[in-house]
Each structure stands twice: as structure tokens, then as C-alpha cells.
CSV table of C-alpha atoms in Angstrom, one decimal:
chain,number,residue,atom,x,y,z
H,1076,UNK,CA,-8.9,12.9,-14.1
H,1077,UNK,CA,-10.4,16.3,-13.5
H,1078,UNK,CA,-11.5,17.0,-17.1
H,1079,UNK,CA,-12.7,15.0,-20.0
H,1080,UNK,CA,-9.8,14.2,-22.4
H,1081,UNK,CA,-10.1,13.6,-26.1
H,1082,UNK,CA,-8.2,10.8,-27.6
H,1083,UNK,CA,-7.8,9.4,-31.1
H,1084,UNK,CA,-10.9,9.3,-33.2
H,1085,UNK,CA,-11.1,5.5,-33.0
H,1086,UNK,CA,-10.8,5.4,-29.2
H,1087,UNK,CA,-12.6,8.3,-27.9
H,1088,UNK,CA,-13.2,8.2,-24.1
H,1089,UNK,CA,-16.8,8.9,-23.0
H,1090,UNK,CA,-16.7,12.1,-20.9
H,1091,UNK,CA,-17.8,10.4,-17.8
H,1092,UNK,CA,-15.4,7.6,-18.1
H,1093,UNK,CA,-12.4,10.0,-18.7
H,1094,UNK,CA,-13.5,12.3,-15.8
H,1095,UNK,CA,-14.4,9.7,-13.4
H,1096,UNK,CA,-12.3,6.6,-13.4
H,1097,UNK,CA,-9.1,7.0,-15.2
H,1098,UNK,CA,-7.1,7.9,-12.1
H,1099,UNK,CA,-3.8,9.7,-11.9
H,1100,UNK,CA,-1.5,8.9,-8.9
H,1101,UNK,CA,1.1,11.7,-9.8
H,1102,UNK,CA,2.7,12.8,-6.4
H,1103,UNK,CA,5.9,14.5,-5.7
H,1104,UNK,CA,8.5,12.6,-3.7
H,1105,UNK,CA,8.8,13.3,0.0
H,1106,UNK,CA,11.6,15.6,0.7
H,1107,UNK,CA,12.5,13.5,3.9
H,1108,UNK,CA,13.7,10.8,1.6
H,1109,UNK,CA,16.3,13.2,0.0
H,1110,UNK,CA,18.6,14.8,2.6
H,1111,UNK,CA,20.6,16.3,-0.5
H,1112,UNK,CA,19.5,20.0,-0.8
H,1113,UNK,CA,19.3,19.9,-4.5
H,1114,UNK,CA,17.1,16.9,-4.4
H,1115,UNK,CA,15.0,18.6,-1.9
H,1116,UNK,CA,14.7,21.7,-4.2
H,1117,UNK,CA,13.7,19.4,-7.2
H,1118,UNK,CA,11.0,17.8,-5.0
H,1119,UNK,CA,9.6,21.0,-4.0
H,1120,UNK,CA,9.6,22.4,-7.6
H,1121,UNK,CA,7.7,19.1,-8.6
H,1122,UNK,CA,5.1,19.9,-6.0
H,1123,UNK,CA,4.7,23.4,-7.4
H,1124,UNK,CA,4.6,22.3,-11.0
H,1125,UNK,CA,1.8,19.9,-10.1
H,1126,UNK,CA,-0.2,22.6,-8.4
H,1127,UNK,CA,0.2,25.0,-11.2
H,1128,UNK,CA,-1.0,22.3,-13.7
H,1129,UNK,CA,-4.0,21.5,-11.5
H,1130,UNK,CA,-4.7,25.3,-11.9
H,1131,UNK,CA,-4.3,25.3,-15.5
H,1132,UNK,CA,-1.2,27.6,-15.3
H,1133,UNK,CA,1.1,25.5,-17.7
H,1134,UNK,CA,3.6,28.2,-18.3
H,1135,UNK,CA,4.3,28.5,-14.6
H,1136,UNK,CA,4.3,24.6,-14.3
H,1137,UNK,CA,6.8,24.3,-17.0
H,1138,UNK,CA,9.3,26.7,-15.4
H,1139,UNK,CA,9.0,24.8,-12.1
H,1140,UNK,CA,9.4,21.4,-13.7
H,1141,UNK,CA,12.2,22.6,-16.1
H,1142,UNK,CA,14.0,23.7,-12.9
H,1143,UNK,CA,13.3,20.3,-11.2
H,1144,UNK,CA,14.8,18.4,-14.1
H,1145,UNK,CA,18.0,20.4,-14.0
H,1146,UNK,CA,18.3,19.8,-10.3
H,1147,UNK,CA,17.6,16.1,-10.3
H,1148,UNK,CA,17.4,14.7,-13.8
H,1149,UNK,CA,17.4,11.1,-12.5
H,1150,UNK,CA,14.1,11.4,-10.4
H,1151,UNK,CA,11.2,9.4,-11.8
H,1152,UNK,CA,8.7,11.8,-10.1
H,1153,UNK,CA,10.4,14.6,-12.0
H,1154,UNK,CA,10.0,12.9,-15.4
H,1155,UNK,CA,6.4,11.7,-14.5
H,1156,UNK,CA,5.4,15.3,-13.8
H,1157,UNK,CA,7.0,16.6,-16.9
H,1158,UNK,CA,5.2,14.0,-19.0
H,1159,UNK,CA,2.0,15.0,-17.7
H,1160,UNK,CA,2.8,18.7,-18.5
H,1161,UNK,CA,3.7,17.8,-22.1
H,1162,UNK,CA,0.6,15.8,-22.4
H,1163,UNK,CA,-1.5,18.8,-21.3
H,1164,UNK,CA,0.6,20.9,-23.8
H,1165,UNK,CA,-0.4,18.5,-26.6
H,1166,UNK,CA,3.2,17.4,-27.1
H,1167,UNK,CA,2.7,13.6,-27.2
H,1168,UNK,CA,6.3,12.7,-28.4
H,1169,UNK,CA,7.8,14.6,-25.4
H,1170,UNK,CA,5.3,13.1,-23.1
H,1171,UNK,CA,6.1,9.7,-24.2
H,1172,UNK,CA,9.8,10.3,-23.9
H,1173,UNK,CA,9.4,11.6,-20.4
H,1174,UNK,CA,7.3,8.6,-19.4
H,1175,UNK,CA,9.8,6.2,-20.7
H,1176,UNK,CA,12.5,7.9,-18.9
H,1177,UNK,CA,10.4,7.8,-15.7
H,1178,UNK,CA,10.0,3.9,-16.2
H,1179,UNK,CA,13.7,3.5,-17.0
H,1180,UNK,CA,14.5,5.2,-13.6
H,1181,UNK,CA,11.7,3.3,-11.5
H,1182,UNK,CA,10.5,0.3,-13.5
H,1183,UNK,CA,8.6,-1.0,-10.4
H,1184,UNK,CA,7.0,2.0,-9.1
H,1185,UNK,CA,3.3,1.4,-9.5
H,1186,UNK,CA,2.6,5.2,-9.6
H,1187,UNK,CA,4.8,5.7,-12.6
H,1188,UNK,CA,3.3,2.6,-14.3
H,1189,UNK,CA,-0.3,3.7,-13.6
H,1190,UNK,CA,0.3,7.3,-14.8
H,1191,UNK,CA,1.8,6.0,-18.0
H,1192,UNK,CA,-1.1,3.8,-18.5
H,1193,UNK,CA,-3.5,6.5,-18.2
H,1194,UNK,CA,-1.6,8.4,-20.9
H,1195,UNK,CA,-1.6,5.4,-23.2
H,1196,UNK,CA,-5.4,4.8,-22.9
H,1197,UNK,CA,-6.1,8.6,-23.4
H,1198,UNK,CA,-4.2,8.3,-26.7
H,1199,UNK,CA,-5.8,5.3,-28.0
H,1200,UNK,CA,-3.2,2.8,-27.2
H,1201,UNK,CA,-5.6,0.3,-25.4
H,1202,UNK,CA,-3.6,-2.8,-25.4
H,1203,UNK,CA,-0.4,-1.2,-24.1
H,1204,UNK,CA,-2.4,0.8,-21.6
H,1205,UNK,CA,-4.3,-2.2,-20.2
H,1206,UNK,CA,-1.1,-4.2,-20.0
H,1207,UNK,CA,0.5,-1.4,-17.8
H,1208,UNK,CA,-2.6,-1.1,-15.6
H,1209,UNK,CA,-2.6,-4.8,-14.9
H,1210,UNK,CA,1.2,-4.7,-14.3
H,1211,UNK,CA,0.5,-2.0,-11.6
H,1212,UNK,CA,-2.4,-3.9,-10.1
H,1213,UNK,CA,-0.4,-7.1,-9.6
H,1214,UNK,CA,2.6,-5.1,-8.1
H,1215,UNK,CA,2.7,-6.1,-4.3
H,1216,UNK,CA,3.8,-2.6,-3.6
H,1217,UNK,CA,0.7,-1.0,-5.0
H,1218,UNK,CA,-1.6,-0.2,-2.2
H,1219,UNK,CA,-4.8,0.4,-4.4
H,1220,UNK,CA,-4.9,-2.4,-7.1
H,1221,UNK,CA,-8.7,-1.8,-7.4
H,1222,UNK,CA,-7.8,1.6,-9.0
H,1223,UNK,CA,-5.7,0.0,-11.6
H,1224,UNK,CA,-8.2,-2.7,-12.4
H,1225,UNK,CA,-10.9,-0.2,-12.7
H,1226,UNK,CA,-8.9,2.0,-15.0
H,1227,UNK,CA,-8.2,-1.0,-17.1
H,1228,UNK,CA,-11.8,-1.6,-17.5
H,1229,UNK,CA,-12.6,2.1,-18.4
H,1230,UNK,CA,-9.8,1.9,-21.0
H,1231,UNK,CA,-11.4,-1.3,-22.4
H,1232,UNK,CA,-15.0,0.3,-22.4
H,1233,UNK,CA,-13.7,3.2,-24.5
H,1234,UNK,CA,-12.6,0.6,-27.0
H,1235,UNK,CA,-15.9,-1.1,-27.0
H,1236,UNK,CA,-14.4,-4.2,-25.5
H,1237,UNK,CA,-17.2,-4.7,-22.9
H,1238,UNK,CA,-16.7,-8.2,-21.9
H,1239,UNK,CA,-13.0,-7.6,-21.0
H,1240,UNK,CA,-14.1,-4.4,-19.2
H,1241,UNK,CA,-16.6,-6.4,-17.2
H,1242,UNK,CA,-13.9,-8.8,-16.0
H,1243,UNK,CA,-11.6,-6.0,-14.7
H,1244,UNK,CA,-14.4,-4.1,-12.9
H,1245,UNK,CA,-15.4,-7.5,-11.2
H,1246,UNK,CA,-11.7,-7.9,-10.3
H,1247,UNK,CA,-11.7,-4.5,-8.7
H,1248,UNK,CA,-14.7,-5.3,-6.6
H,1249,UNK,CA,-13.2,-8.7,-5.6
H,1250,UNK,CA,-10.1,-6.8,-4.3
H,1251,UNK,CA,-12.1,-4.0,-2.6
H,1252,UNK,CA,-15.9,-4.6,-2.5
H,1253,UNK,CA,-16.5,-1.0,-1.2
H,1254,UNK,CA,-14.9,0.6,-4.2
H,1255,UNK,CA,-17.8,2.7,-5.5
H,1256,UNK,CA,-16.2,3.7,-8.8
H,1257,UNK,CA,-15.9,0.0,-10.0
H,1258,UNK,CA,-19.5,-0.6,-8.8
H,1259,UNK,CA,-20.7,2.4,-10.8
H,1260,UNK,CA,-18.6,1.3,-13.9
H,1261,UNK,CA,-20.0,-2.2,-13.8
H,1262,UNK,CA,-23.6,-1.2,-13.2
H,1263,UNK,CA,-23.4,1.5,-15.9
H,1264,UNK,CA,-22.0,-1.0,-18.4
H,1265,UNK,CA,-24.8,-3.5,-17.6
H,1266,UNK,CA,-27.5,-0.7,-17.9
H,1267,UNK,CA,-26.2,0.5,-21.3
H,1268,UNK,CA,-26.2,-3.2,-22.5
H,1269,UNK,CA,-29.7,-3.6,-21.6
H,1270,UNK,CA,-29.1,-5.9,-18.5
H,1271,UNK,CA,-31.4,-4.0,-16.2
H,1272,UNK,CA,-32.0,-6.6,-13.6
H,1273,UNK,CA,-28.3,-7.2,-13.2
H,1274,UNK,CA,-27.7,-3.4,-13.0
H,1275,UNK,CA,-30.5,-3.0,-10.4
H,1276,UNK,CA,-29.3,-5.9,-8.3
H,1277,UNK,CA,-25.7,-4.6,-8.1
H,1278,UNK,CA,-26.7,-0.9,-7.2
H,1279,UNK,CA,-29.1,-2.2,-4.5
H,1280,UNK,CA,-26.5,-4.6,-3.1
H,1281,UNK,CA,-23.8,-1.9,-3.0
H,1282,UNK,CA,-26.0,0.9,-1.5
H,1283,UNK,CA,-27.3,-1.6,1.0
H,1284,UNK,CA,-23.8,-2.4,2.3
H,1285,UNK,CA,-21.6,0.5,1.7
H,1286,UNK,CA,-22.0,4.4,1.5
H,1287,UNK,CA,-24.1,5.5,-1.6
H,1288,UNK,CA,-22.7,7.8,-4.0
H,1289,UNK,CA,-24.4,10.5,-6.2
H,1290,UNK,CA,-23.4,8.5,-9.4
H,1291,UNK,CA,-24.9,5.3,-8.1
H,1292,UNK,CA,-28.0,6.9,-7.0
H,1293,UNK,CA,-28.6,8.7,-10.2
H,1294,UNK,CA,-27.8,5.5,-12.1
H,1295,UNK,CA,-30.3,3.7,-9.8
H,1296,UNK,CA,-33.1,6.2,-10.9
H,1297,UNK,CA,-32.3,5.6,-14.6
H,1298,UNK,CA,-32.3,1.9,-14.2
H,1299,UNK,CA,-35.4,1.7,-12.3
H,1300,UNK,CA,-37.2,4.0,-14.6
H,1301,UNK,CA,-36.2,1.9,-17.6
H,1302,UNK,CA,-37.6,-1.2,-15.7
H,1303,UNK,CA,-40.9,0.7,-14.9
H,1304,UNK,CA,-40.2,0.5,-11.2
H,1305,UNK,CA,-41.5,3.8,-10.0
H,1306,UNK,CA,-41.3,3.0,-6.4
H,1307,UNK,CA,-37.5,2.2,-6.6
H,1308,UNK,CA,-36.9,5.3,-8.9
H,1309,UNK,CA,-38.6,7.4,-6.3
H,1310,UNK,CA,-36.6,5.9,-3.4
H,1311,UNK,CA,-33.3,6.6,-5.4
H,1312,UNK,CA,-34.3,10.1,-6.3
H,1313,UNK,CA,-35.4,11.1,-2.8
H,1314,UNK,CA,-32.1,9.8,-1.4
H,1315,UNK,CA,-30.0,11.6,-3.9
H,1316,UNK,CA,-32.0,14.8,-3.3
H,1317,UNK,CA,-31.7,14.5,0.5
H,1318,UNK,CA,-28.2,13.4,0.8
H,1319,UNK,CA,-26.4,15.2,-2.1
H,1320,UNK,CA,-28.6,18.2,-3.0
H,1321,UNK,CA,-25.8,20.4,-4.3
H,1322,UNK,CA,-24.2,18.0,-6.7
H,1323,UNK,CA,-24.1,17.8,-10.5
H,1324,UNK,CA,-26.0,14.4,-10.2
H,1325,UNK,CA,-28.8,16.3,-8.3
H,1326,UNK,CA,-29.0,18.9,-11.0
H,1327,UNK,CA,-29.0,16.1,-13.7
H,1328,UNK,CA,-32.0,14.5,-11.9
H,1329,UNK,CA,-33.9,17.7,-11.9
H,1330,UNK,CA,-33.2,18.1,-15.6
H,1331,UNK,CA,-34.2,14.5,-16.2
H,1332,UNK,CA,-37.4,15.2,-14.4
H,1333,UNK,CA,-38.1,18.2,-16.6
H,1334,UNK,CA,-37.2,16.3,-19.8
H,1335,UNK,CA,-38.2,12.7,-19.1
H,1336,UNK,CA,-37.9,11.8,-22.8
């Protein structure tokens, strides 16, 4: 997700989690699959609607998606896009109805299942959301099951169910060991639970094998400092400053250096 999203008061997603891991896979259908001109027009309007949503222009997005549903009401992509729009507009009843319509039309489409699961978790419906994520992850048509497993873990972390979350992050890394978001989430979970050695080992192993990310490097600094390992902290900090100087994480490091307490 591109912005933090507030959920119910009992299951509020931490901002970094909402922003970094719950991943929407909302895409418009390819026009080549629909030779019918009306369906082509609907697909194009979905693309425009999603683009307007991404720009925060919800009125324009609604106009395009209203046209799309008139042109092709039995299209799951149209219904998923409208569901996300209604969610952005704060109309959860209509969002839920549109998601259910999409699932009725394409019950085996992992994109539709994943998007509905994101919606459920953002609205505090943890068990339903996790069930849908795992359903998507186990779908042989889903090309990125590591995303669904990571999303399930994020949803569980938001509900303070850390042990279950750890299991899903581990599953994600078993599927794709190079998936940095799962590595970050698992290391961050260990760090916040005081398992500093485990967190440090995970970060070192990942960065030694795959491409480092700003998130993992900044977390490495924090873990090493908590351990009193100045050399490791300096190594991570230097790499973050050199490789990712213009990132939010580099700026966060600078703020951390100015306010170490």
C-alpha cells in the first residue's frame, strides 16, 4: 500500500506495516483478452480509474469505474477496482459488496482473493483476511505466493499474534529466500521481541547473499546498537549512507544520530 491505513481500534496496523507489506495486486485486464469493443472500453476505463485512484482523484476515478461497470458488469477486475474505490471513500458496505461480487465472478483468481484479504485485514477482520491470503498463496495460478504469506504475517502482527506471524514470514522466505520484505518483517519482529541475536543473524545472512535494502540496513543499525556492537552499527550505517543516500531510511538514520536516545 502506498499510504498508512487506519483500521478498527482493536486492530490498528502500525504505519510501517500498512505501508510496506500489505500488497495490492489490483490490475486491469488486458484488452487483448477481450475482442468485444464494449469490454475493451471497460478495461480501459478500469486502467484510468486505477490511475486516478493512485493520484488521489477519487471523483474522476469513480466516473471511469461507473462507466466500466455499465460496460462490463460481469468483469471481476471492474468489481475489484470499484471495491478499492469505495474503500478509499470510506464506504465499507459498498466495498465489501463489490469484493464479494468479484469473488463470485472469479473465485479462483488470486489477485481478487489477495485484494479482498488486504481489505479484510485493514478493517480488523484478521481471521478472514489471513484465511484468504493463505488461499491465494496455495493457489497454483498465483505467481508470487511469498507476497500472500508475508501479507498474512503482517495482518497477524497487527493483531498481536506474533508467533503465527513468524510462521508466515518463514513460509514466505522458504518460497523465495530473496524476498526482502519478508526478511525485514521477520527481523523486525525478532528485534521488537528482544531477540537481538536472531534478528542480527537474519539481517547479516540476507545482506550477505542478496541485495541489501534501506529497510534492512536501517534495522541492522538499530539491532547492532541495541547489542552494543558499534562496529556492526557503523558498517550498516555507512552502507546505508553510501548506497541509499536519498531515501527516507537514510534521513531516519540522520535523525537517529542526532537524537540517539
